[in-house]
Amino acid sequence: MRTSFKFLILILSTSFLFVSCGNKGNNSNKSALNSSKAEKVYVAPGEHDSHYAFISGGYSGNLTVYGLPSGRMFKEIPVFSQFPTTGYGYSEETKPMLNTSFGQIPWDDSHHPDISQTNGVLDGRWIFINGNNTPRIARISLTTFETEEIIEVPNSAGNHSSSFITENTEYVVAGTRFSVPVPQVDVPINEYKGNFKGALSFIKVDKETGRMGIKFQILMPGFNYDLSHPGRDKSHGWFFFTTYNTEEASTLLEVNASQNDKDFIAAINWKKIEEYVDNGGGTKMPTNYAHNVYDEHTHTATSTMVKEVLTVNPADIPGAIYFLPTPKSPHGCDVDPTGEYIIGNGKLSADLTIHSFSKMLEAIENKKFDGEAYGIPILNYEDVLAGSVKSGGLGPLHTEFDGLGNAYTTFFISSEVVKWKIGTWEVIDRKPTYYSVGHLTIPGGNSRKPFGKYMFAMNKITKDRYLPTGPELEHSAQLYDISGDKMELLLDFPTHGEPHYAAAIPADIIKNNSKKFYRLDENKHPYAITSPADAKVVREGKDVHIYMSMIRSHFTPDNIEGVKVGDKVYFHITNHEQDFDVPHGFAMIGANNSELLIMPGQTKTLTWYPKKVGVWPFYCTDFCSALHQEMQGYIRVSPKNSDIKLSWSLDGE
Amino acid sequence: MKKAGIIMIIGSLLLLSLFKFPLWNIMLGAPQYPDPLGMNIHIDGIKGVSEFDLTNIDGLNHYIGMKVIPKPADMWEFSVFPKVIGGMAGLGVLIGLLGFFGKVSYKWFIGWFILMTVLGVLGMYDFNQWLTAYGSDLDPHAIIKVVNPDGSPMSYKPPLLGYQKMLNFDVTSLPHTGGYLMFVGMTLTIVAFFVGKKETKHL
Ligand SMILES: [Cu+2]
């Protein structure tokens, strides 16, 4: 199937090349039109964008922050991947963030960011994102824009139908894409059918702190759980998951998992399961997964291994889970702002399937089932169907909403976004994308209250959109104005990594809460010093701890002697600035890890193994002031057996 | 002289606002400080407009060899000024009361005003001396030395009143709430003088 996909892409993208060539000709005659587009995305020097967009980095493992409508990239937030720019994942404080039951994993595939909500409206407190490869969920603070917590998800593999959140941020969900043996065992893979399980994990989020904890895992039949979406408003309390490979094939899935005309959307009444669990239901299963928490005041992360998880067998809670038959390997699973419609996009189909939540409840009430799978009732397709959109496109993937009764669906194979009306299912508009679009995002477009105005599509193939940069091009996002009846393409902008999915929000909800620096008097790092007078160097056996301060434009101490080959040197460095945007950097020659970038008021620790006798410099890497070049120091390294005592200079003394 | 006495008392009491509000304010703005740094001069010490402004002003000033902004204990003014202001307010109230009961003539009001003006001018003179010292008594080891066209070292003295461009900084020096209230209070004592004069004539 993939081969034929590629063939289709090739044909279609080639034809689009021709189309786009034609467009270019037209555009030159419409420069007036183009200039009005330019005005719509122009953010004058010194002015701010109206929206933040948080675009996942896919295989970069991180999350990038952009402004809309300008498309300017503001920041890359390290989440699942080491980030030598700041030392994330290299500094002693942040190494525990990347701990897992497999040891330290310095990378992941970050997919679906979702902003926290209150009453179904984005509240801008945190943003959650999933690590797909080594199943993890991260929570990022939207005041510090730093990753504060990462929880590993046991019994899962390919954490794809994730990290979507319920409308009061009660839960963030982590559904497994690959079913696996639970618990893991050594079995022949062709014994997949009936033996593998799909774990859907419901991670509870603390209302005040945002702290996460796996409340329960539903061990579903061994299908692939592709995407998911929480119910909204009237369907709040339910969660919907698309599936593929309901055939439970174990080889050549592109053919064998596409045999059934219909797969399922699993509808899960999580409130019912929560109640069951709160009343003592479920089975505790021994397991081992990492829970990593970063403390803003100690500037330090700790990793704890959790040894148990509560699992739930669907058969034990009748009436909590149903299957809605959905044609053609549904991929996207999206719920409209009213919570009535559940849109399943069959990625091998031309049509969209829309299920009705109230029809679903009615069918359940009347017990109108069409058999069952592993004890889970299957509803009749016709009984739950609200309608379908005959789009004429090919390969529908994802849908978002503008809050005005319209939905926007991306079509991967035909490279376009189609706007259609909820209820009448008629197509209102369609616009090409360049090329092969995956997700699309409308600010708040997956919540109860979309903010509308903009929509952006995230494309997999960039081709001729920018100056070529060799075989590898950054992916591309395209911004559309959706304030009128017709979508209007305003801007192309490159994105970093794979822009898998994004969350966007009006800037006003976030920007005034953004922290400007860390208070030195709140720094509780055990190795912090709050005055240069406290700088010191302490030997503990072969470990040498350097308590260092930095301020424009010097380190204290700046010269250290008495370090020996074979020691392990810890630089514990505190930035004493108390001003917005004045970090200092720290780089040590021959360090086998990275530099550090230390924010005002923050403490970070770099380890360095002195290997060669000599006098070795360190310096500040962040151009901090007119005397930045002078921000430097030396470490004298003596032979292993030397008896030179530790000494250091304090502010020139 | 009841009315005049009351005005005199109110005018003198307004001096006490200096115990709460700053007398003077100096703001330092530059392109890289879109939120300008600022210091508020109170009668008992200097405070940053924002919490870390003084730290950041000191951080900048060390490049050009300026001393750190003095703490209250470093300057005699900050222990004497509150006493002078408190004393003058008390004296004003006393004169006002005596005037109210007709025990002293309205001329005492203008007497108080003249004394206060003399003290105020002395205060401004002292403040200006301090600004001059602060801006020109520079560390000879300063890492940045800027000289005037004639070769003399540049002074970083902020203006006593008004605006001045200093290198890349826009420096504005103006009275603040406490200062304005003091001026209003002093004006009221002159009003008290004239009202008192009128009231006396009617007798
Ligand atoms: Cu520096």
Coordinates of C-alpha atoms in Angstrom, one line a residue, chain A residues 110-362:
Chain A
S110 CA 7.2 14.2 19.7
H111 CA 3.8 14.3 18.1
H112 CA 0.6 16.0 19.5
P113 CA 0.8 19.0 21.7
D114 CA -2.3 20.0 23.6
I115 CA -2.9 23.1 25.8
S116 CA -4.5 22.7 29.2
Q117 CA -8.2 23.7 29.4
T118 CA -10.8 24.9 31.9
N119 CA -14.4 24.3 31.0
G120 CA -13.3 23.3 27.5
V121 CA -11.5 26.6 26.9
L122 CA -7.7 26.8 26.5
D123 CA -6.3 28.3 29.8
G124 CA -2.7 28.5 28.7
R125 CA -1.2 27.0 31.9
W126 CA 0.6 24.0 30.5
I127 CA 1.1 22.3 27.3
F128 CA 1.3 18.5 27.1
I129 CA 3.1 16.5 24.4
N130 CA 3.6 12.8 23.7
G131 CA 6.8 10.9 23.0
N132 CA 5.9 8.3 20.5
N133 CA 8.8 6.0 20.4
T134 CA 9.6 5.3 24.0
P135 CA 6.1 6.0 25.3
R136 CA 6.2 9.2 27.4
I137 CA 4.0 12.2 28.1
A138 CA 5.6 15.6 29.0
R139 CA 4.2 18.6 30.6
I140 CA 5.7 22.0 29.8
S141 CA 5.0 25.1 31.9
L142 CA 3.7 28.0 29.9
T143 CA 5.2 30.5 32.4
T144 CA 8.8 29.3 32.2
F145 CA 8.5 27.5 28.8
E146 CA 10.4 24.6 30.3
T147 CA 9.6 21.0 30.5
E148 CA 8.5 20.3 34.1
E149 CA 7.5 16.7 34.0
I150 CA 7.9 13.5 31.9
I151 CA 6.0 10.3 32.7
E152 CA 6.8 7.1 31.0
V153 CA 3.8 4.9 30.0
P154 CA 4.2 1.2 30.7
N155 CA 2.6 -1.6 28.6
S156 CA 2.6 0.8 25.7
A157 CA 4.5 1.0 22.4
G158 CA 4.2 3.8 19.9
N159 CA 2.4 6.3 22.1
H160 CA 0.5 7.8 19.2
S161 CA -3.2 8.4 20.2
S162 CA -1.9 10.9 22.7
S163 CA -1.5 13.5 24.4
F164 CA -5.1 14.8 24.3
I165 CA -6.7 16.3 27.3
T166 CA -10.2 16.4 28.7
E167 CA -12.0 19.7 29.1
N168 CA -11.0 20.5 32.6
T169 CA -7.6 18.9 32.2
E170 CA -8.7 16.0 34.4
Y171 CA -6.8 13.6 32.2
V172 CA -4.2 13.4 29.6
V173 CA -4.5 10.3 27.6
A174 CA -1.8 8.0 26.2
G175 CA -3.1 5.4 23.8
T176 CA -0.8 2.8 22.4
R177 CA -0.4 2.6 18.6
F178 CA 1.3 -0.8 18.7
S179 CA -0.3 -3.5 20.7
V180 CA 2.2 -5.6 22.6
P181 CA 2.2 -8.5 25.0
V182 CA 1.1 -7.3 28.4
P183 CA 3.2 -7.9 30.4
Q184 CA 6.0 -8.3 27.9
V185 CA 7.1 -11.9 27.2
D186 CA 9.1 -13.8 24.6
V187 CA 6.5 -15.2 22.2
P188 CA 6.3 -15.9 18.5
I189 CA 5.1 -12.8 16.7
N190 CA 2.6 -14.8 14.6
E191 CA 0.8 -15.6 17.8
Y192 CA -0.2 -11.9 17.9
K193 CA -3.9 -12.4 17.4
G194 CA -5.7 -12.5 20.7
N195 CA -2.5 -12.4 22.7
F196 CA -1.4 -8.8 22.3
K197 CA -3.1 -6.0 24.1
G198 CA -3.6 -2.3 23.4
A199 CA -3.2 -0.2 26.6
L200 CA -5.1 3.1 26.8
S201 CA -3.6 5.0 29.7
F202 CA -5.5 7.7 31.6
I203 CA -3.1 10.0 33.3
K204 CA -4.6 12.2 36.0
V205 CA -3.5 15.8 36.2
D206 CA -3.4 17.6 39.5
K207 CA -5.6 20.7 39.3
E208 CA -3.2 23.1 41.0
T209 CA 0.3 21.8 40.2
G210 CA -0.3 19.9 37.0
R211 CA 1.5 16.9 38.4
M212 CA 0.7 13.7 36.5
G213 CA 0.1 10.2 37.7
I214 CA -1.3 7.2 35.8
K215 CA -4.7 6.5 37.3
F216 CA -5.7 3.5 35.2
Q217 CA -4.9 1.6 32.0
I218 CA -7.6 0.0 29.9
L219 CA -6.2 -3.2 28.3
M220 CA -8.0 -3.2 25.0
P221 CA -8.0 -5.8 22.2
G222 CA -4.8 -6.0 20.2
F223 CA -5.7 -3.4 17.6
N224 CA -3.7 -0.3 16.7
Y225 CA -5.0 2.8 18.5
D226 CA -4.2 5.6 16.1
L227 CA -5.6 8.9 17.3
S228 CA -8.0 10.0 19.9
H229 CA -10.1 12.9 21.1
P230 CA -11.9 13.6 24.3
G231 CA -15.7 14.3 24.2
R232 CA -16.6 18.0 24.6
D233 CA -19.5 19.7 26.3
K234 CA -22.4 17.2 25.9
S235 CA -20.0 14.2 25.3
H236 CA -17.6 15.3 28.1
G237 CA -16.9 12.1 30.1
W238 CA -16.2 10.1 26.9
F239 CA -13.1 9.6 24.9
F240 CA -12.9 8.4 21.3
F241 CA -10.0 6.4 19.7
T242 CA -9.7 5.4 16.1
T243 CA -8.3 2.0 15.4
Y244 CA -6.7 0.2 12.5
N245 CA -5.7 -3.4 12.1
T246 CA -8.8 -4.8 13.7
E247 CA -7.8 -7.8 11.6
E248 CA -5.0 -8.3 14.1
A249 CA -2.6 -9.1 11.3
S250 CA 1.0 -9.4 12.3
T251 CA 2.8 -9.0 9.0
L252 CA 2.7 -6.7 6.0
L253 CA 0.1 -4.5 7.6
E254 CA -0.2 -2.2 4.7
V255 CA -2.1 -5.0 3.0
N256 CA -3.3 -7.2 5.8
A257 CA -4.5 -4.5 8.1
S258 CA -6.6 -3.0 5.3
Q259 CA -8.8 -6.0 4.6
N260 CA -11.8 -5.0 6.7
D261 CA -14.0 -2.5 5.0
K262 CA -14.5 -1.0 8.4
D263 CA -12.4 -0.6 11.5
F264 CA -13.6 1.0 14.7
I265 CA -13.8 4.1 16.7
A266 CA -13.7 3.0 20.3
A267 CA -16.0 5.1 22.5
I268 CA -14.9 5.0 26.1
N269 CA -17.0 6.3 29.0
W270 CA -14.0 7.3 31.2
K271 CA -16.2 8.7 33.9
K272 CA -17.7 5.3 34.3
I273 CA -14.3 3.6 34.5
E274 CA -13.1 6.3 36.9
E275 CA -16.0 5.5 39.1
Y276 CA -15.2 1.8 38.9
V277 CA -11.6 2.4 39.8
D278 CA -12.5 4.8 42.6
N279 CA -14.6 2.0 44.1
G280 CA -11.7 -0.3 44.2
G281 CA -12.0 -1.8 40.7
G282 CA -9.1 -2.8 38.5
T283 CA -6.1 -5.0 39.0
K284 CA -2.7 -3.8 40.2
M285 CA 0.0 -5.1 37.9
P286 CA 3.7 -5.0 38.7
T287 CA 5.6 -2.9 36.3
N288 CA 8.5 -0.4 36.1
Y289 CA 8.3 3.1 34.6
A290 CA 10.0 6.4 35.2
H291 CA 8.3 9.5 36.5
N292 CA 10.5 12.6 36.2
V293 CA 9.8 15.9 37.8
Y294 CA 11.6 19.2 37.4
D295 CA 11.5 21.6 40.4
E296 CA 11.5 25.3 39.4
H297 CA 13.1 26.3 42.7
T298 CA 15.9 23.7 43.0
H299 CA 16.3 24.0 39.2
T300 CA 16.7 20.2 39.5
A301 CA 14.9 17.1 38.2
T302 CA 14.4 13.9 40.1
S303 CA 13.5 10.6 38.5
T304 CA 11.4 8.0 40.4
M305 CA 10.7 4.5 39.3
V306 CA 7.1 3.5 39.8
K307 CA 6.6 -0.2 40.3
E308 CA 2.9 -0.7 39.8
V309 CA 0.1 0.2 37.5
L310 CA -3.7 -0.2 37.8
T311 CA -5.1 -2.1 34.8
V312 CA -8.7 -2.4 33.8
N313 CA -10.2 -5.3 31.8
P314 CA -13.0 -3.9 29.6
A315 CA -15.0 -7.1 30.1
D316 CA -15.3 -6.2 33.8
I317 CA -17.1 -2.9 33.2
P318 CA -20.0 -3.6 31.0
G319 CA -21.5 -0.5 29.4
A320 CA -18.3 1.5 29.5
I321 CA -16.9 0.8 26.0
Y322 CA -18.4 0.5 22.6
F323 CA -17.1 0.2 19.1
L324 CA -18.4 2.4 16.3
P325 CA -17.7 0.9 12.9
T326 CA -15.9 3.4 10.7
P327 CA -14.8 2.9 7.1
K328 CA -11.4 2.5 5.7
S329 CA -8.7 2.5 8.4
P330 CA -9.8 5.7 10.1
H331 CA -6.9 8.0 11.2
G332 CA -8.0 11.3 12.6
C333 CA -10.6 11.3 15.3
D334 CA -12.0 14.7 16.0
V335 CA -15.0 15.9 18.0
D336 CA -16.7 19.2 17.2
P337 CA -17.0 22.0 19.8
T338 CA -20.6 21.0 20.7
G339 CA -19.5 17.4 21.4
E340 CA -22.2 16.0 19.2
Y341 CA -20.2 14.9 16.2
I342 CA -17.2 12.5 16.1
I343 CA -15.4 12.7 12.8
G344 CA -13.5 9.6 11.6
N345 CA -11.4 10.1 8.6
G346 CA -10.7 6.9 6.7
K347 CA -7.3 7.5 5.3
L348 CA -8.0 5.2 2.4
S349 CA -11.2 6.8 1.6
A350 CA -12.5 9.9 -0.1
D351 CA -15.3 10.5 2.3
L352 CA -15.5 11.5 5.9
T353 CA -17.6 9.5 8.4
I354 CA -19.4 11.5 11.0
H355 CA -20.9 9.7 14.0
S356 CA -23.6 11.3 16.2
F357 CA -23.0 11.2 19.9
S358 CA -26.8 11.3 20.7
K359 CA -27.5 8.6 18.2
M360 CA -24.8 6.5 19.8
L361 CA -26.4 7.0 23.3
E362 CA -29.8 6.1 21.8

